[in-house]
Short mmCIF file of C-alpha atoms in Angstrom, two decimals:
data_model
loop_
_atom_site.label_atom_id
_atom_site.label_comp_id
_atom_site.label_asym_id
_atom_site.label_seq_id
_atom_site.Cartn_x
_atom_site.Cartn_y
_atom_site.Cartn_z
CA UNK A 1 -156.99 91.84 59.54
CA UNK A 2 -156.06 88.63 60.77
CA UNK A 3 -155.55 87.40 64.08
CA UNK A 4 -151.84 87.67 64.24
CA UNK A 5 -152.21 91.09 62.86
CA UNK A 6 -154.36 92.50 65.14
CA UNK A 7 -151.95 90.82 68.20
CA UNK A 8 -149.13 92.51 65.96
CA UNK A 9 -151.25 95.82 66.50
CA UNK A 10 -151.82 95.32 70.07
CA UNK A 11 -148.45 94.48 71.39
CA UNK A 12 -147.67 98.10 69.60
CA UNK A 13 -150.71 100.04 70.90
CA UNK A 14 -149.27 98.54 74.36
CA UNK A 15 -145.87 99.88 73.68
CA UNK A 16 -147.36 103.43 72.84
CA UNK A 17 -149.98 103.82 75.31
CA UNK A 18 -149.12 101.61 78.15
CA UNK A 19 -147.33 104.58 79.78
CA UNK A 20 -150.27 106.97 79.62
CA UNK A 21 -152.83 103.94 80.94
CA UNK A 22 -150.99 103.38 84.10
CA UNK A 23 -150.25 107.04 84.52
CA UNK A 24 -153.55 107.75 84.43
CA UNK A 25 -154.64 104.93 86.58
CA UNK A 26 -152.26 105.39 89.07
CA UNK A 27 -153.45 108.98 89.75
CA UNK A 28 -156.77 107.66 90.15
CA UNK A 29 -155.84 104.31 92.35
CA UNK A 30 -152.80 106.26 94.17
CA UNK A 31 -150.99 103.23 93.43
CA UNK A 32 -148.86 102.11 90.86
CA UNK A 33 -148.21 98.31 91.29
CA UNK A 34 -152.39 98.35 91.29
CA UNK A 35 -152.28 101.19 88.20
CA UNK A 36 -150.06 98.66 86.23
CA UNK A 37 -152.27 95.55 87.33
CA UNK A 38 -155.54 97.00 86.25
CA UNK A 39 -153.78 98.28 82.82
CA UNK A 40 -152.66 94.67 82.66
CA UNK A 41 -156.50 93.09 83.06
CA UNK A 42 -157.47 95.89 80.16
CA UNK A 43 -154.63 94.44 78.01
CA UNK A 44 -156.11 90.88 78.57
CA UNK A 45 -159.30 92.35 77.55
CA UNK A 46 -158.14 93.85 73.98
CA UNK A 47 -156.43 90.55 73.40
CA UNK A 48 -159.82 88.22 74.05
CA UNK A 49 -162.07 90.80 71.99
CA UNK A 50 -160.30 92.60 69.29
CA UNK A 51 -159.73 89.49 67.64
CA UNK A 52 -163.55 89.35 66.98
CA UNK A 53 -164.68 92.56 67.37
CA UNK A 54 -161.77 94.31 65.43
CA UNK A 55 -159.23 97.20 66.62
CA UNK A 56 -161.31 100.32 67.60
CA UNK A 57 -161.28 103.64 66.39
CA UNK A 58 -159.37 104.89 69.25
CA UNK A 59 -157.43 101.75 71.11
CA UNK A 60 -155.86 103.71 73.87
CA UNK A 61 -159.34 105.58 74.81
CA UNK A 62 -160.94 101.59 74.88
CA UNK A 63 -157.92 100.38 77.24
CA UNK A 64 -158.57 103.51 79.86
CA UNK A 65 -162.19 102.59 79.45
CA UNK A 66 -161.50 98.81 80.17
CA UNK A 67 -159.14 99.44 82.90
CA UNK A 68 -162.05 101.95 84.84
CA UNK A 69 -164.72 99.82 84.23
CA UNK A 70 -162.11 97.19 86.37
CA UNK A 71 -161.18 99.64 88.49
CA UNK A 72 -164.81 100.37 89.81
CA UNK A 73 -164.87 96.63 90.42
CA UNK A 74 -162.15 96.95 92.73
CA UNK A 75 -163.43 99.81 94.65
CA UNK A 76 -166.93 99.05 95.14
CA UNK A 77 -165.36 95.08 96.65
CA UNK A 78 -163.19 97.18 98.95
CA UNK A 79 -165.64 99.18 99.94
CA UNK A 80 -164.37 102.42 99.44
CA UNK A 81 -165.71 106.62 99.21
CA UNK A 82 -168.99 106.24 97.88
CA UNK A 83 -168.72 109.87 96.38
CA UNK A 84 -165.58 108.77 94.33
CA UNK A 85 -167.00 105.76 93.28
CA UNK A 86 -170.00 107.48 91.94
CA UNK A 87 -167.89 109.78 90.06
CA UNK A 88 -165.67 107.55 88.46
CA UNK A 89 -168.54 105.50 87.05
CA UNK A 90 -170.26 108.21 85.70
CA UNK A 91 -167.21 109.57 83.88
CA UNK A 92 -167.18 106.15 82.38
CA UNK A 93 -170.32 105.68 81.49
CA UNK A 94 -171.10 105.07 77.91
CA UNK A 95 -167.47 104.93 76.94
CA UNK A 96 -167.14 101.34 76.27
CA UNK A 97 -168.09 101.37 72.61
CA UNK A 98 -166.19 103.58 71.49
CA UNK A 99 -163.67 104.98 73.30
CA UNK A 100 -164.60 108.90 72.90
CA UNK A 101 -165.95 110.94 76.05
CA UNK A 102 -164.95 113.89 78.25
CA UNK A 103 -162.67 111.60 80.08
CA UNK A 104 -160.26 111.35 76.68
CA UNK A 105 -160.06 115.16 77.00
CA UNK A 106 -159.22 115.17 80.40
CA UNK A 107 -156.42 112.50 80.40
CA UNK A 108 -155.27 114.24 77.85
CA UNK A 109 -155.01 117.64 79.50
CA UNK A 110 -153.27 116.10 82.92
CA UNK A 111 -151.54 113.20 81.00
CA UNK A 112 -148.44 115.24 81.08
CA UNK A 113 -148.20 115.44 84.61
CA UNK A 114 -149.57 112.00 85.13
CA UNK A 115 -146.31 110.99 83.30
CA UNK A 116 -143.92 112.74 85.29
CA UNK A 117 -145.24 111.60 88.51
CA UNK A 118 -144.93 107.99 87.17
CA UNK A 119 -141.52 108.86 86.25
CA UNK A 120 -140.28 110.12 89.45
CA UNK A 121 -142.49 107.40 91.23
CA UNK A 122 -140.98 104.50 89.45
CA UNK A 123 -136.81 106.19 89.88
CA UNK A 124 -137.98 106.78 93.76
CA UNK A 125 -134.40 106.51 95.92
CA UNK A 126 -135.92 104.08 98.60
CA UNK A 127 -135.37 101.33 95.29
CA UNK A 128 -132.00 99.97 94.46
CA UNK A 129 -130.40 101.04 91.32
CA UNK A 130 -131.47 98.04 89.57
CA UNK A 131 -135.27 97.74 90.73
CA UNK A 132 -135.53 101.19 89.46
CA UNK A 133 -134.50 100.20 86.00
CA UNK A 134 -136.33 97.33 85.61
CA UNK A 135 -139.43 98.92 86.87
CA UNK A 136 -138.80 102.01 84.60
CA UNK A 137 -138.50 99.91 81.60
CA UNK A 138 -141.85 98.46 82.50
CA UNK A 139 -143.98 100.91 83.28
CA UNK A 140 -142.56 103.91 81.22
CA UNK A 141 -141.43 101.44 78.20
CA UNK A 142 -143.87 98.75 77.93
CA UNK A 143 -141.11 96.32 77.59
CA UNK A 144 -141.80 92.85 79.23
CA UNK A 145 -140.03 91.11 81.96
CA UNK A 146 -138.70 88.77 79.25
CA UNK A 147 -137.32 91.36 76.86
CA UNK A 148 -135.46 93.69 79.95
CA UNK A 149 -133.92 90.86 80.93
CA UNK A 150 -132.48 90.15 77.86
CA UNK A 151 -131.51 93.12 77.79
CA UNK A 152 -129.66 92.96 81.14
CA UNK A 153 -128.01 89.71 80.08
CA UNK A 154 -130.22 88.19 83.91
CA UNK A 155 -132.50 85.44 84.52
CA UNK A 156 -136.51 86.42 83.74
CA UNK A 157 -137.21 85.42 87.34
CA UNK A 158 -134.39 87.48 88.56
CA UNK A 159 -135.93 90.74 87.01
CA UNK A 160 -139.70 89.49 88.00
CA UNK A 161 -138.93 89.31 91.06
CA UNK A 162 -137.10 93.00 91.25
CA UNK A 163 -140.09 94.36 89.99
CA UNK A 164 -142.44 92.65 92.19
CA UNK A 165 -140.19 93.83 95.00
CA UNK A 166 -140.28 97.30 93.78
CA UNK A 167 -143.89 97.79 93.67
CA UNK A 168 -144.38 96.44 96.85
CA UNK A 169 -142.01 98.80 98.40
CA UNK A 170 -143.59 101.23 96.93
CA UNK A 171 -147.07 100.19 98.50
CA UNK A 172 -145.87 99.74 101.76
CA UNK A 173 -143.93 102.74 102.17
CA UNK A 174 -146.68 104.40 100.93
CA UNK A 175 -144.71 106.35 98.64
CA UNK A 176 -146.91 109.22 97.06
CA UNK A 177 -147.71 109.20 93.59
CA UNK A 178 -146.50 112.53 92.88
CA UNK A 179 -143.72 114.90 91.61
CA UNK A 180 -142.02 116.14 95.03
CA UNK A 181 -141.11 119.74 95.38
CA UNK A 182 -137.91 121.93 96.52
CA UNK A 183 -135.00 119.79 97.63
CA UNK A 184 -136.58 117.10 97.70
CA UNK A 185 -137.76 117.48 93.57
CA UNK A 186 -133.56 117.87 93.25
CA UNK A 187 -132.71 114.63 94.75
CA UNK A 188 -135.25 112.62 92.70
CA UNK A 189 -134.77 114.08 89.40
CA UNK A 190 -130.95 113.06 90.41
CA UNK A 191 -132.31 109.37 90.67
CA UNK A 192 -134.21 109.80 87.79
CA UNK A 193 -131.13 110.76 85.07
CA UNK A 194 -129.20 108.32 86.87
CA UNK A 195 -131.80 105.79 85.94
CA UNK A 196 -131.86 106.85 82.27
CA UNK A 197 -128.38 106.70 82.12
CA UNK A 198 -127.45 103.48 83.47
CA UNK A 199 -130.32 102.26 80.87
CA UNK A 200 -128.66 103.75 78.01
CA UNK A 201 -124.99 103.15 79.27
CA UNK A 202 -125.88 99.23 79.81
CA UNK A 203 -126.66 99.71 75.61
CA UNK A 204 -123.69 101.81 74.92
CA UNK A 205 -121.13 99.59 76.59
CA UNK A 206 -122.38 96.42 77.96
CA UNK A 207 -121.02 95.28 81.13
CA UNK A 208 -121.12 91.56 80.16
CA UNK A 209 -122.37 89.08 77.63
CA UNK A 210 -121.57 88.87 73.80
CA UNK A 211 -122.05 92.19 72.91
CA UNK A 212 -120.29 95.35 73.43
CA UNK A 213 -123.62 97.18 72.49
CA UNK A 214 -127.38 97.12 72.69
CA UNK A 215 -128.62 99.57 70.42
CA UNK A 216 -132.10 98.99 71.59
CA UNK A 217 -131.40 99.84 75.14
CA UNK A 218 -129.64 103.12 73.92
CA UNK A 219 -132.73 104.10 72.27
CA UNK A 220 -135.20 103.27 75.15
CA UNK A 221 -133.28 105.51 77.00
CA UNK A 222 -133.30 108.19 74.66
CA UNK A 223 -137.26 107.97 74.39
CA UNK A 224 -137.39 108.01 77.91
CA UNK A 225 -135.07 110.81 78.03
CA UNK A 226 -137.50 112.61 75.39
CA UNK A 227 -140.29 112.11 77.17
CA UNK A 228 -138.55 113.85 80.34
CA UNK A 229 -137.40 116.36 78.28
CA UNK A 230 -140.94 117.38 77.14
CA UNK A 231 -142.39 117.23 80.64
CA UNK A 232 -139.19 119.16 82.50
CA UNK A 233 -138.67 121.85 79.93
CA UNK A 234 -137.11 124.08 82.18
CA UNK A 235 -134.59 121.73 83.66
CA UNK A 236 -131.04 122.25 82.04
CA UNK A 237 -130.14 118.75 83.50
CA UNK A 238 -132.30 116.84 81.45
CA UNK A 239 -131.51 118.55 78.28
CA UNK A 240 -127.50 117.97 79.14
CA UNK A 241 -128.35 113.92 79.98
CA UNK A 242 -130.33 114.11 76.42
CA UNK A 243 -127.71 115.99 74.66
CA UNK A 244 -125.05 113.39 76.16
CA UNK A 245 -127.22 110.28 74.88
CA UNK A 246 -127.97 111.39 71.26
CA UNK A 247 -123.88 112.55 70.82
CA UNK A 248 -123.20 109.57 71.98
CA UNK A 249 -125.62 107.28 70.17
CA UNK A 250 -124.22 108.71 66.95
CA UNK A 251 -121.38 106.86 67.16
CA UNK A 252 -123.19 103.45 67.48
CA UNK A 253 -123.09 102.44 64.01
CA UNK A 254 -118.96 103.48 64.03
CA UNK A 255 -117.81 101.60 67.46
CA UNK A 256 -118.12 97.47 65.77
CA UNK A 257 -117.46 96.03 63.00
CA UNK A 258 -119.92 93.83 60.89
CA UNK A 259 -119.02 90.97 63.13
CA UNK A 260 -119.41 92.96 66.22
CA UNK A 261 -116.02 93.46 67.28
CA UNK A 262 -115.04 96.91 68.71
CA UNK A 263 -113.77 99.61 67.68
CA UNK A 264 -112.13 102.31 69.62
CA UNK A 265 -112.58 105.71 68.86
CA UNK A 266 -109.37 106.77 67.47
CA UNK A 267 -110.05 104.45 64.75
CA UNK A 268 -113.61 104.54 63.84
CA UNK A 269 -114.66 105.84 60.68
CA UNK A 270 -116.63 109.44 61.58
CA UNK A 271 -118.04 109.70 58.70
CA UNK A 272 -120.28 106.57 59.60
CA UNK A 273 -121.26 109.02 62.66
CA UNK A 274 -125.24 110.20 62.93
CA UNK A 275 -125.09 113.68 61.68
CA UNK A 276 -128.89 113.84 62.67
CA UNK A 277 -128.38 113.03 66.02
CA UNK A 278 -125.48 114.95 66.88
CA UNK A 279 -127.50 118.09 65.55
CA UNK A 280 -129.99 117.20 67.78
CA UNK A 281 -127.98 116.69 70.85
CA UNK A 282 -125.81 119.80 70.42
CA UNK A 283 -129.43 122.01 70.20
CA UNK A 284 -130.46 119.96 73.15
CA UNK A 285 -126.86 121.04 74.72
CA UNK A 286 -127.37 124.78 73.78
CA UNK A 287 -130.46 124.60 75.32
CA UNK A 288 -129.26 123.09 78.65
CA UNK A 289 -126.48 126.29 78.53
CA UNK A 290 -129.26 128.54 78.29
CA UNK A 291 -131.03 127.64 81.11
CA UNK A 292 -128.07 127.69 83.85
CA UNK A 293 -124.79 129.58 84.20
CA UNK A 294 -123.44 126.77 86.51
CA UNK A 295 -122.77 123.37 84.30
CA UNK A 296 -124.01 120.30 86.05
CA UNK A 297 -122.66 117.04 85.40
CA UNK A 298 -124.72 115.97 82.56
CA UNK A 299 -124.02 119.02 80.55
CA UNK A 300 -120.48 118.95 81.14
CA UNK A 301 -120.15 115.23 79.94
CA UNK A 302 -122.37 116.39 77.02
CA UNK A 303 -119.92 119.19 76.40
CA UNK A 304 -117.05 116.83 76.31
CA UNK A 305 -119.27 114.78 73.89
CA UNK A 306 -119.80 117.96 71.71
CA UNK A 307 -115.81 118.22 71.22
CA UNK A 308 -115.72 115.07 70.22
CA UNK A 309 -118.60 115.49 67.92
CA UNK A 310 -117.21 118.63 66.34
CA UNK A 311 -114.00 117.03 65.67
CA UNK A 312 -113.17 115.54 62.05
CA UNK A 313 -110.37 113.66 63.76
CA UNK A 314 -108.80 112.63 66.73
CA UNK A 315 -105.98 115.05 66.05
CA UNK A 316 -108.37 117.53 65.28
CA UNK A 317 -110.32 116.94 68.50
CA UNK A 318 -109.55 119.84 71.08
CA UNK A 319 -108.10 117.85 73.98
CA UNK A 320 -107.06 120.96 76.29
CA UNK A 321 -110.77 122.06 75.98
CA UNK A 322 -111.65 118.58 77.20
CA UNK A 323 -108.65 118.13 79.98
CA UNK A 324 -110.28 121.65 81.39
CA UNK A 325 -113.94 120.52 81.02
CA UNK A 326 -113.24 116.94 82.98
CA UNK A 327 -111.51 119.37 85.67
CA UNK A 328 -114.52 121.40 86.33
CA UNK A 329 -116.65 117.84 85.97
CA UNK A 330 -114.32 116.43 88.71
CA UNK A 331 -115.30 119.89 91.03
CA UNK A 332 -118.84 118.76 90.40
CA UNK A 333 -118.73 115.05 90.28
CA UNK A 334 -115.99 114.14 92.44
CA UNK A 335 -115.31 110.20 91.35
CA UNK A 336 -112.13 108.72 90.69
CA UNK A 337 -113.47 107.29 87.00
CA UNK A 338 -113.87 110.82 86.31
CA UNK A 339 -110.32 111.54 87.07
CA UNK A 340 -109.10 108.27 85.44
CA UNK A 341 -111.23 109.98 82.09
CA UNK A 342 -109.60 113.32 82.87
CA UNK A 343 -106.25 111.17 82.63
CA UNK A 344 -106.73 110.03 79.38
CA UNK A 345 -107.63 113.49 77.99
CA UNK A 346 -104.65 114.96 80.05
CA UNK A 347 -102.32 112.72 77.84
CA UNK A 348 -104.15 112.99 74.62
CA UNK A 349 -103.18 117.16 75.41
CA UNK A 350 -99.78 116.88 77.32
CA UNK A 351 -98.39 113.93 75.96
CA UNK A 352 -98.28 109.66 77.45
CA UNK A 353 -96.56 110.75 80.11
CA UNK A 354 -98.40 113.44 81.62
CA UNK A 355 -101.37 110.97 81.94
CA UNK A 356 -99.68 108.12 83.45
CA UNK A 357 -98.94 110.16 86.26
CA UNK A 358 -102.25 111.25 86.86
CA UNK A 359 -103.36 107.25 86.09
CA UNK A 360 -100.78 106.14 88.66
CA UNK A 361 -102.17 108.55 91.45
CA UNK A 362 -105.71 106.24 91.37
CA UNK A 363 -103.64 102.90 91.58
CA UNK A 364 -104.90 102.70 95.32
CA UNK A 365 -108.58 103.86 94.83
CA UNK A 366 -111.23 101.29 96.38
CA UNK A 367 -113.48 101.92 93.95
CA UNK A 368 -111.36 100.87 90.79
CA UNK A 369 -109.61 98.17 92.31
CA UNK A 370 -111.99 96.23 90.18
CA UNK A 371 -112.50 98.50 87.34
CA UNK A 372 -111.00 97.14 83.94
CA UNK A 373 -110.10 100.40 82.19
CA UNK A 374 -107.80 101.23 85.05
CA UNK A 375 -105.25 98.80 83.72
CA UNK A 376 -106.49 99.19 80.07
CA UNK A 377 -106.22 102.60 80.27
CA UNK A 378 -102.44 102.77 82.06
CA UNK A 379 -101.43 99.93 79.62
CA UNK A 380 -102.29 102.12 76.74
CA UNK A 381 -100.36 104.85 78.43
CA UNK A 382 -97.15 102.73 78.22
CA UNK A 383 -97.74 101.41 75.11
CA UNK A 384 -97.70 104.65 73.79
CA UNK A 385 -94.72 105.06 75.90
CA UNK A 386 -93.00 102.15 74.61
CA UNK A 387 -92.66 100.17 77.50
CA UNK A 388 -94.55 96.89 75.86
CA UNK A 389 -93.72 94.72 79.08
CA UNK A 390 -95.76 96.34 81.03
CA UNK A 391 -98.06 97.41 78.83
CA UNK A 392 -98.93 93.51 78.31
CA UNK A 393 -98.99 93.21 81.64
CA UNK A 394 -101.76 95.88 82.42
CA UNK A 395 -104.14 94.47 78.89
CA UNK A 396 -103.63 91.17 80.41
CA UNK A 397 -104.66 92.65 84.19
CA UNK A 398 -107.17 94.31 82.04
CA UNK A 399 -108.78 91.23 80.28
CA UNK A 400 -108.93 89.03 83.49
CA UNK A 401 -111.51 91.86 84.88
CA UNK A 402 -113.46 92.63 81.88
CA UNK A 403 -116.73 90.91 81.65
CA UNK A 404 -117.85 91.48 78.59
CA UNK A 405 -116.56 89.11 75.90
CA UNK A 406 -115.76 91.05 72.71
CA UNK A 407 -114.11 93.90 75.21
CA UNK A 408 -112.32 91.08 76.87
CA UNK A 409 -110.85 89.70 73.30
CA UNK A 410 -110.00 93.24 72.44
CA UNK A 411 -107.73 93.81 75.58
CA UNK A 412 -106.44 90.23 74.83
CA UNK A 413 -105.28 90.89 71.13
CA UNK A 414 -103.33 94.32 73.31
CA UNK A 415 -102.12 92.06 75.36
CA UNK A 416 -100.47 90.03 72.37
CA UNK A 417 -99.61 93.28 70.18
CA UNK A 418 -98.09 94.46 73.04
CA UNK A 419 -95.96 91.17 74.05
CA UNK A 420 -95.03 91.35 70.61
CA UNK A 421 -93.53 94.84 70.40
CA UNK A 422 -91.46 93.80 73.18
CA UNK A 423 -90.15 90.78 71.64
CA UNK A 424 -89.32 92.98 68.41
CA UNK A 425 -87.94 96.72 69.82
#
């Protein structure tokens, strides 16, 4: 192999077993800014001596080795337990050259675990929304700070610094490195979907830049999602937030053109849909449904999803079904974008009018006064209604909000369509 090969196959044994490394550090170091630090100096490691020495037999095994052999470093300059000390250096012992002991077997049997206590550790509430994305991506992705915030469409400093910040908050709250239990286990795995969903929604619809998708944010989030899946099996929740993603990411390839402008679901070709992964999310869906006579929010949007999915067409689609499943959503997850959504299938059912009315009733809401598909969605309403005016007038309202450029451009060319109706009636 040559040198750029065997940095080719480190940068994807980091993406594989990164995860597992600091996992497994952290429940040895009880800390995860430290966990990712020491996984870091192992990296550094490969990347001086596989050049010469080639890629070993088992590359993650040598990495956990590396990163202990640092780790006793640490501990023996800070001075602490003598008994652990001794302990971790004899399960290390000998491991160096080739990566295969005891301590392979037993990462293996409590990587699982190890995982989900990273998980929840890195989605802890005490972060903001943002931190915990960023740091998720790291730790549970591999992805560098470069590459997230590309992906975020911010500065590389901007997301450094977040997860700097992050881990630190982490250390000095002394936040346990652990999977809470009772209530408390509730509330976090709440954090934690919400994390994995804002990742994948950031992919699905981009909130600003160039383009209206990320498909490579949309499938972090579904590994991630994956990963929880495997680890929570018993969690109906997680199998409704994976269901959701994988309906969803089937339409990917149907919502732009070759150019990358949008398109919006009435008119996108379903036959360019993934049949693979909408099989897979409605199994993960019947699965959730199994768990759980009471829906919770994820499996109802994944429900909603699954109508869509079934349909061949938008006529086809079963709107009344969908009105009646954003009704219970709204009982469950009382936000005014999920009454603005209920809106939209509300007309779709009862006809233009119907929805407006609903639409109208959120004009005053705080929390859409800056929300884009308020006016895009009420100047679709008229349009269908015939009343182009205003219907420009809301695309227009519409465009000046939207961040994104391609969905701005697309609520400008309504804006014209519309303006143009009106000049023709």
């Amino acid at each position: 192999m040559t040198a750029t090969d065997i940095h080719r196959t480190i940068e994807a044994v980091w993406r594989i077993e990164s995860a597992r490394l600091i996992a497994g550090l952290a429940r040895m170091v009880r800390d995860v800014g430290l966990a990712e630090d020491l996984a870091q100096d192992a990296l550094m490691t490969a990347l001086e001596r596989w050049p010469e020495s080639g890629v070993p037999d088992n590359p993650g095994a040598w990495l956990m080795t590396a990163a202990k052999h640092r780790a006793i470093d640490l501990l023996r300059r800070n001075k602490l337990i003598e008994r652990k000390h001794e302990a971790i250096a004899y399960e290390t012992e000998g491991e160096m050259a080739d990566g295969k002991s005891e301590l392979e077997t037993m990462l293996d049997d409590d990587i699982g675990d190890d995982l989900l206590r990273l998980i929840f550790t890195a989605c802890h509430p005490v972060l903001s929304a943002e931190a915990r994305a960023a740091l998720t991506l790291r730790l549970l992705g591999g992805l560098t700070t470069d590459e997230i915030a590309r992906a975020f469409l911010v500065p590389e400093p901007t997301v450094s610094q977040r997860i700097v910040r992050a881990k630190r908050t982490l250390s000095e709250k002394q936040i346990p490195f652990e999977v809470p239990r009772g209530e408390e286990r509730d509330e976090r795995l709440a954090s934690v979907l919400e994390v994995i969903y804002l990742i994948f929604n950031e992919g699905y619809a981009a909130t600003s830049g160039d383009d209206w998708i990320r498909p490579e944010l949309c499938n972090e989030a579904m590994r991630l999602g994956r990963v929880l899946a495997g680890l929570a099996p018993q969690e109906p929740e997680v199998f409704g937030l994976l269901a959701l993603m994988e309906i969803q990411a089937s339409r990917l390839h149907a919502r732009t053109t070759a150019s990358g402008e949008p398109i919006l679901l009435p008119d996108q070709d379903r036959s360019r849909w993934d049949p693979l992964l909408i099989r897979r999310g409605l199994a993960a869906l019947e699965r959730a449904e199994k768990l759980r006579a009471a829906r919770g929010p994820y499996v109802l949007q994944a429900a909603i999803a699954a109508c869509h999915a079934r349909a061949r067409s938008v006529e086809a689609t079963d709107w009344n079904r969908i009105a009646a499943l954003y009704a219970e959503l709204a009982k469950v997850l009382q936000s005014p974008v999920v009454e603005l959504n209920r809106a939209v299938a509300v007309a779709m059912a009862s006809g233009p009018a119907a929805g407006l009315a609903l639409v109208d009733a959120l004009a005053n809401e705080p929390l859409l006064r800056n929300y884009h598909l308020l006016p895009s969605v009420r100047g679709d309403l008229l349009s269908r209604l015939e009343r182009h005016t205003e219907a420009r007038e809301e695309f227009e309202r519409a465009a000046s909000m939207a961040r994104n450029a391609r969905e701005k451009l697309l609520l400008q060319q309504r804006a014209a369509a519309s303006a143009q109706a009106a000049s023709h009636p």
